[in-house]
Structure formats: structure tokens, C-alpha cells
Coordinates of C-alpha atoms in Angstrom, one line a residue:
M927 CA -0.1 0.4 -0.1
V928 CA 1.4 3.3 -1.0
W929 CA 0.5 6.4 1.6
M930 CA 1.6 9.8 1.6
N931 CA 2.2 11.8 4.9
N932 CA 0.8 15.0 5.5
S933 CA 1.3 16.7 9.0
D934 CA -0.6 14.4 11.1
T935 CA -2.6 13.0 8.8
T936 CA -1.9 9.8 6.3
E937 CA -3.5 10.0 3.0
P938 CA -3.4 7.1 0.4
L939 CA -1.5 7.6 -3.1
F940 CA -3.3 5.7 -5.8
I941 CA -1.9 4.4 -8.5
L942 CA -3.8 4.9 -12.1
K943 CA -3.5 1.7 -13.9
G944 CA -4.1 3.0 -17.5
F945 CA -4.2 0.3 -20.2
P946 CA -2.2 -2.7 -18.2
G947 CA -0.5 -4.9 -21.0
L948 CA -0.4 -2.4 -23.2
E949 CA 2.2 0.0 -21.4
H950 CA 4.8 -0.9 -24.3
I951 CA 2.7 1.5 -26.5
H952 CA 1.3 4.1 -24.8
S953 CA 3.2 6.1 -27.5
W954 CA 1.0 4.9 -29.9
L955 CA -2.1 5.0 -28.0
S956 CA -1.6 8.5 -27.1
I957 CA -1.9 9.5 -30.7
P958 CA -5.8 8.5 -31.3
F959 CA -6.8 9.8 -27.7
C960 CA -5.0 13.1 -28.6
F961 CA -7.0 13.3 -31.8
A962 CA -10.1 12.7 -29.5
Y963 CA -9.4 15.5 -27.0
L964 CA -8.5 17.8 -30.0
I965 CA -11.5 17.1 -32.0
A966 CA -13.7 17.1 -28.8
F967 CA -11.9 20.8 -28.2
I968 CA -12.2 22.1 -31.5
G969 CA -15.9 20.9 -32.1
N970 CA -17.4 22.4 -28.7
V971 CA -15.5 25.9 -29.2
T972 CA -16.4 25.8 -33.1
I973 CA -20.4 25.4 -31.7
L974 CA -19.9 27.9 -28.8
S975 CA -18.5 30.6 -31.4
V976 CA -20.9 30.4 -33.8
V977 CA -23.9 30.6 -31.5
W978 CA -22.2 33.3 -29.6
I979 CA -21.6 35.4 -33.4
E980 CA -24.6 34.7 -35.3
P981 CA -27.5 36.5 -34.3
S982 CA -29.9 34.4 -36.2
L983 CA -28.7 31.6 -33.6
H984 CA -29.9 33.7 -30.5
Q985 CA -32.7 31.3 -29.8
P986 CA -33.5 28.7 -27.0
M987 CA -32.7 25.8 -28.8
Y988 CA -29.1 27.3 -29.5
Y989 CA -28.8 28.0 -26.2
F990 CA -29.3 24.7 -24.9
L991 CA -26.9 23.4 -27.4
S992 CA -24.3 26.2 -26.1
I993 CA -24.9 24.7 -22.1
L994 CA -24.3 21.1 -24.1
A995 CA -21.0 22.1 -25.8
L996 CA -19.6 23.5 -22.5
T997 CA -20.9 20.3 -20.7
D998 CA -18.8 18.1 -23.0
L999 CA -15.4 20.3 -23.0
G1000 CA -15.9 20.1 -19.1
M1001 CA -16.1 16.3 -19.4
S1002 CA -13.3 15.7 -21.8
L1003 CA -11.0 18.4 -19.6
S1004 CA -11.7 15.9 -16.5
T1005 CA -10.2 13.3 -17.6
L1006 CA -7.3 15.3 -19.7
P1007 CA -4.9 15.6 -17.4
T1008 CA -4.2 12.1 -16.1
M1009 CA -5.0 10.2 -19.4
L1010 CA -2.2 12.3 -21.0
S1011 CA 0.0 12.0 -18.0
V1012 CA -0.2 8.3 -17.9
L1013 CA 0.3 7.7 -21.9
W1014 CA 3.0 10.5 -22.0
S1015 CA 4.7 10.2 -19.3
D1016 CA 3.8 7.0 -17.3
A1017 CA 3.0 8.9 -14.5
R1018 CA 0.6 6.9 -12.8
E1019 CA 0.6 8.3 -9.0
I1020 CA -2.3 10.8 -8.0
H1021 CA -2.9 12.1 -4.4
A1022 CA -6.2 11.5 -2.8
N1023 CA -7.4 14.8 -2.9
A1024 CA -6.7 15.5 -6.5
C1025 CA -8.3 12.2 -7.1
Y1026 CA -11.3 12.7 -4.8
T1027 CA -11.6 16.3 -6.9
Q1028 CA -10.9 14.5 -10.4
L1029 CA -14.2 12.1 -10.0
F1030 CA -16.5 15.1 -8.4
F1031 CA -15.8 16.8 -11.5
I1032 CA -16.3 13.5 -14.3
H1033 CA -19.5 12.5 -12.4
T1034 CA -21.0 16.1 -12.3
F1035 CA -20.2 16.6 -16.0
T1036 CA -21.9 13.4 -16.5
F1037 CA -25.2 14.0 -14.9
L1038 CA -25.1 17.5 -15.7
E1039 CA -25.1 16.5 -19.3
S1040 CA -28.1 14.1 -19.0
S1041 CA -29.8 17.2 -17.2
V1042 CA -29.1 19.1 -20.4
L1043 CA -30.4 16.4 -22.5
L1044 CA -33.6 16.7 -20.7
A1045 CA -33.9 20.4 -20.9
M1046 CA -33.5 19.8 -24.5
A1047 CA -35.6 17.5 -25.0
F1048 CA -38.4 20.2 -23.2
D1049 CA -37.3 22.7 -25.9
R1050 CA -38.6 20.4 -28.7
F1051 CA -42.2 19.4 -26.9
V1052 CA -42.4 22.9 -26.3
A1053 CA -41.5 24.3 -30.2
I1054 CA -43.5 21.2 -31.1
C1055 CA -46.5 21.2 -29.0
R1056 CA -47.0 24.6 -27.9
P1057 CA -45.0 26.6 -30.5
L1058 CA -47.5 29.8 -30.8
H1059 CA -46.4 30.5 -26.5
Y1060 CA -42.4 29.0 -27.2
N1061 CA -41.0 32.6 -27.1
T1062 CA -43.0 33.6 -24.2
I1063 CA -42.1 30.2 -22.4
L1064 CA -38.6 29.8 -23.0
T1065 CA -37.4 33.3 -22.4
N1066 CA -33.6 34.1 -21.9
R1067 CA -34.2 34.3 -18.2
V1068 CA -36.1 31.1 -18.2
I1069 CA -33.0 29.7 -19.8
C1070 CA -30.3 30.9 -17.4
K1071 CA -32.5 29.3 -14.7
I1072 CA -33.1 25.8 -16.0
G1073 CA -29.3 25.9 -16.6
L1074 CA -28.7 26.9 -12.9
A1075 CA -30.6 24.3 -12.0
C1076 CA -29.2 21.8 -13.6
L1077 CA -25.9 22.6 -12.6
L1078 CA -26.8 23.3 -9.1
R1079 CA -28.6 19.3 -9.0
S1080 CA -25.8 17.8 -10.8
M1081 CA -23.2 19.2 -8.0
G1082 CA -25.3 18.7 -5.3
V1083 CA -25.7 14.8 -5.5
V1084 CA -22.5 14.2 -6.5
L1085 CA -20.6 16.3 -3.9
P1086 CA -21.3 14.0 -0.8
T1087 CA -19.5 11.1 -2.6
P1088 CA -16.1 12.8 -2.4
L1089 CA -16.4 13.8 1.4
L1090 CA -17.7 10.4 2.3
L1091 CA -14.6 8.8 0.4
R1092 CA -12.5 11.3 2.4
R1093 CA -13.2 9.4 5.9
Y1094 CA -12.8 5.9 4.7
H1095 CA -9.7 4.0 5.5
Y1096 CA -7.9 2.2 2.2
C1097 CA -6.0 -0.7 3.3
H1098 CA -6.0 -3.1 0.2
V1099 CA -3.6 -2.5 -3.1
N1100 CA -4.4 0.5 -4.4
N1101 CA -4.5 0.4 -8.0
L1102 CA -7.1 1.9 -10.1
S1103 CA -8.8 0.4 -13.0
H1104 CA -8.7 3.5 -15.4
A1105 CA -6.6 6.3 -16.4
F1106 CA -8.7 8.4 -14.3
C1107 CA -10.7 8.5 -11.0
L1108 CA -13.9 7.2 -10.4
H1109 CA -16.1 6.9 -7.5
Q1110 CA -16.8 3.4 -8.0
D1111 CA -13.1 2.2 -8.5
V1112 CA -12.2 4.0 -5.5
L1113 CA -15.1 2.5 -3.4
K1114 CA -14.0 -0.9 -3.6
L1115 CA -10.3 -0.3 -2.5
S1116 CA -11.8 1.1 0.7
C1117 CA -11.6 -1.3 3.7
S1118 CA -14.3 0.8 5.6
D1119 CA -18.0 0.1 5.9
A1120 CA -18.7 1.4 2.4
R1121 CA -22.8 0.7 2.1
V1122 CA -23.4 4.4 2.4
N1123 CA -21.6 5.2 -0.7
S1124 CA -22.8 2.5 -2.5
V1125 CA -26.3 3.0 -2.3
Y1126 CA -26.1 6.6 -2.5
G1127 CA -24.2 6.0 -6.0
L1128 CA -26.8 3.3 -6.8
C1129 CA -29.7 6.3 -5.5
I1130 CA -28.1 9.1 -7.4
V1131 CA -28.2 7.3 -10.7
I1132 CA -31.8 5.9 -10.6
V1133 CA -32.7 10.0 -9.7
T1134 CA -30.6 11.2 -12.2
L1135 CA -29.6 9.2 -15.5
G1136 CA -32.8 7.0 -14.8
V1137 CA -35.3 9.8 -14.0
D1138 CA -34.1 11.5 -16.6
S1139 CA -34.3 9.3 -19.3
V1140 CA -37.7 8.2 -18.7
F1141 CA -39.1 12.0 -18.9
I1142 CA -37.1 12.2 -22.0
L1143 CA -38.7 9.4 -23.6
L1144 CA -41.9 11.1 -22.6
S1145 CA -41.6 13.9 -24.1
Y1146 CA -41.0 12.1 -27.7
V1147 CA -44.1 10.4 -26.8
L1148 CA -45.9 13.5 -26.7
I1149 CA -43.8 15.0 -29.4
L1150 CA -45.0 12.1 -32.0
N1151 CA -48.4 12.3 -30.9
A1152 CA -48.3 15.8 -31.5
V1153 CA -46.5 15.4 -34.8
L1154 CA -49.1 12.6 -36.4
G1155 CA -51.9 15.3 -35.6
I1156 CA -50.3 17.5 -38.2
A1157 CA -52.4 17.3 -41.8
S1158 CA -49.4 18.1 -44.0
R1159 CA -46.9 15.6 -44.5
E1160 CA -44.2 18.2 -45.2
E1161 CA -45.1 20.0 -41.9
R1162 CA -44.9 16.4 -39.9
Q1163 CA -41.5 15.8 -41.7
K1164 CA -39.8 19.5 -41.0
A1165 CA -41.1 18.6 -37.4
L1166 CA -39.3 15.7 -37.2
N1167 CA -36.1 16.8 -38.6
T1168 CA -35.9 19.4 -36.1
C1169 CA -35.8 16.8 -33.3
V1170 CA -33.1 14.4 -35.2
S1171 CA -30.0 15.8 -33.9
H1172 CA -31.3 15.6 -30.0
I1173 CA -32.2 12.1 -30.3
C1174 CA -29.0 11.2 -31.8
V1175 CA -27.0 12.5 -28.9
V1176 CA -29.7 11.3 -26.8
L1177 CA -28.4 8.0 -28.1
I1178 CA -24.7 8.8 -28.2
F1179 CA -24.7 9.5 -24.5
F1180 CA -27.2 6.9 -23.0
V1181 CA -25.8 3.5 -25.1
P1182 CA -22.5 3.9 -23.9
V1183 CA -23.4 4.4 -20.4
I1184 CA -26.1 1.2 -20.3
G1185 CA -22.9 0.0 -22.2
V1186 CA -20.7 0.4 -19.2
S1187 CA -23.3 -0.3 -16.4
M1188 CA -24.2 -4.0 -17.9
V1189 CA -20.3 -4.4 -18.6
H1190 CA -20.0 -3.4 -14.9
R1191 CA -22.7 -5.8 -13.9
F1192 CA -22.2 -8.9 -16.0
G1193 CA -19.0 -8.7 -17.4
K1194 CA -16.5 -9.5 -14.7
H1195 CA -15.0 -12.7 -16.8
L1196 CA -14.1 -9.8 -19.5
S1197 CA -10.7 -8.7 -20.1
P1198 CA -9.7 -5.5 -18.3
I1199 CA -9.1 -4.0 -21.5
V1200 CA -12.6 -3.9 -22.4
H1201 CA -14.0 -2.6 -19.2
I1202 CA -11.3 0.1 -19.9
L1203 CA -12.2 0.8 -23.3
M1204 CA -16.0 1.0 -22.4
A1205 CA -15.5 3.6 -19.9
D1206 CA -13.0 6.0 -22.2
I1207 CA -16.0 5.5 -25.0
Y1208 CA -18.4 6.7 -22.3
L1209 CA -16.8 9.8 -21.3
L1210 CA -15.0 10.7 -24.7
L1211 CA -17.8 9.8 -27.4
P1212 CA -20.4 12.6 -26.6
P1213 CA -17.7 15.6 -26.5
V1214 CA -16.4 14.2 -29.7
L1215 CA -19.9 13.8 -31.6
N1216 CA -21.9 15.5 -30.1
P1217 CA -20.5 19.0 -32.4
I1218 CA -20.1 16.6 -35.3
V1219 CA -23.8 15.6 -34.8
Y1220 CA -25.2 19.2 -34.9
S1221 CA -23.0 20.6 -37.4
V1222 CA -23.9 18.2 -40.0
R1223 CA -27.3 17.8 -39.0
T1224 CA -28.6 21.3 -38.3
K1225 CA -28.4 23.5 -41.2
Q1226 CA -28.2 26.7 -39.3
I1227 CA -25.1 25.8 -37.2
R1228 CA -23.2 24.6 -40.9
Q1229 CA -24.4 27.7 -42.7
G1230 CA -23.2 29.7 -39.5
I1231 CA -19.8 27.9 -39.5
L1232 CA -19.5 28.1 -43.2
R1233 CA -19.9 32.1 -42.6
S1234 CA -17.7 32.2 -39.9
F1235 CA -15.2 30.8 -42.3
G1236 CA -16.0 33.2 -45.1
L1237 CA -17.3 30.3 -47.2
G1238 CA -21.0 31.3 -46.9
R1239 CA -23.4 34.3 -47.7
R1240 CA -24.6 36.6 -45.0
S1241 CA -28.3 37.6 -44.8

């Protein structure tokens, strides 16, 4: 067991495994990961810049998209320092406080992503089911309140987890399974009675990701019901097209989350590399693909990007 003396206290020093068995190709593995982080950064910053610059995009839908882009940036930046430290310099040690801080941000941005996707589903519901009241319901002030509520909820449900982890004793081999800190990964190293954290972790997943996914599904049931009531086929298609991008990013987020949960629960016999790759996909895929989906599928965003580079006509 590795420990760090700090004044009168003794804190554990965790070891990030990274990619066990693949240490000899860490330099090669760093290439796709650096590329993914670069794409995530450029893509989300581009979305934020285009929405900021283009007056035609100063609408609720694109404000929520900007919040999603900020969340994706936060999610990717939360894992970036330790991931590159492991791959570039084989620096695997991480102090307990740094580990607790990292897992706080990783899980906060994960739950925040779910909350923002729910808010975007509500935006599409109002736009299609209450189009005449869209601008009066989703005012700038209401959007700010929704964004703040999403942030406070995500931070509030995650905050107790690192505080509780600090109170536990760690007496086993302190090797973490990934190149970053996750709550369950740290929790399994504790030799204290950690049932409180285990039960609490399950509860917050249910009341955040579980509840959000149910309400997102309910929103689209109501949207589909409203769309089917539209007489014109062209209008039905136009209404559904405004939802396609959001449906894609919902699947990009929730499918890997479900995959990670299934592998964690039922795939204990699988290679550790499978668990590691699933966790990496769940944390990196949304920041990389979300801006691509909106850039390709949303005409206004695509035109805004082209105008920003001087390749499109300004209205």
C-alpha cells in the first residue's frame, strides 16, 4: 500500500493503471486519444463561437446547445490531465485529494449532460407542441434558470461522494482500473464499511440518469403524438427533422452509459481492457460526436460555421 504523509494525517496515494498490458504502446495509444481530445475541443469551441457570433442563432434551442457544448468541454477536460500523464510520461500516481476532485468533476459533468439533454427535450416539446407560446415560455431568463438548476442539481448530488470517500480507510492494493478516478473504482479499494456510498451512488444514478431518460422518452412520445396530428406530410417531416439531432446525441450519451453498466454488472469475466475501453468511450464519445452531429444535421449551425470561415453568404 502506498501512503503519503501530510502533517498529522496519512493519505492514500492511488495508482492509475491506465492500459495494463499495453504499456509498451502507450506512445501509440496517445495518438488517437490526443486526436479525440483535439476534435472535442475544436468542435465544441466552434459551436460556442458560432452561436455567440451569429444573431440568427440567438434562440432557446441554440442556447441549450451552447450549454451542452460547455458540458462536453468540461467532461473531456476532466479526464485529460491524468490520461495524457499516463500515456506520455507513465506518471501513474495521484494524490487522494486530486483523485477526489477529479471524480467530482467527472461525475458532475456526466449528470449535467443528462440534465441538459432533458432540458433540450423540453425545448423540442414546447417548440412542437406549444409553438405559439415558445418564445414566451422559454425566455432568456427561464433558460438561465434551467441551466443553473441543472448545474446545481448535478453538483449537489455528486458533492457528498468525495466527502464520504475522504472518511474511509484504504488498506488494499490501491491500483485504480483506469487512467482517471471514478467513484466506484475508488470505493472498491476501501476497507471501511462503504455501504452508505454504494447505496447513495445507486440512488443518485436512478434519480438522475434514470428519471431523466424516462422524461426524455415521455417528451418524445408527446412530440410524436403531436406530429402525427399535423395534416401536412411536409410539416410533419419538418417537425421531426428538428428532433433528429437531439435524438442522436441522446443515444450517443445513454447507449455507452448503459453499456458501461452492463459490462460492470455482468462482464466481470471480460478482459480488463474491455472495461477500460467502455469507460473511455462513455466519457469521450459524447464530447467528440455531439458537435459533429449538430454541425452535419443542423442547417443553421452548418451555415453559421461556413459564414464564420467566409465560405457562406451572409443574410
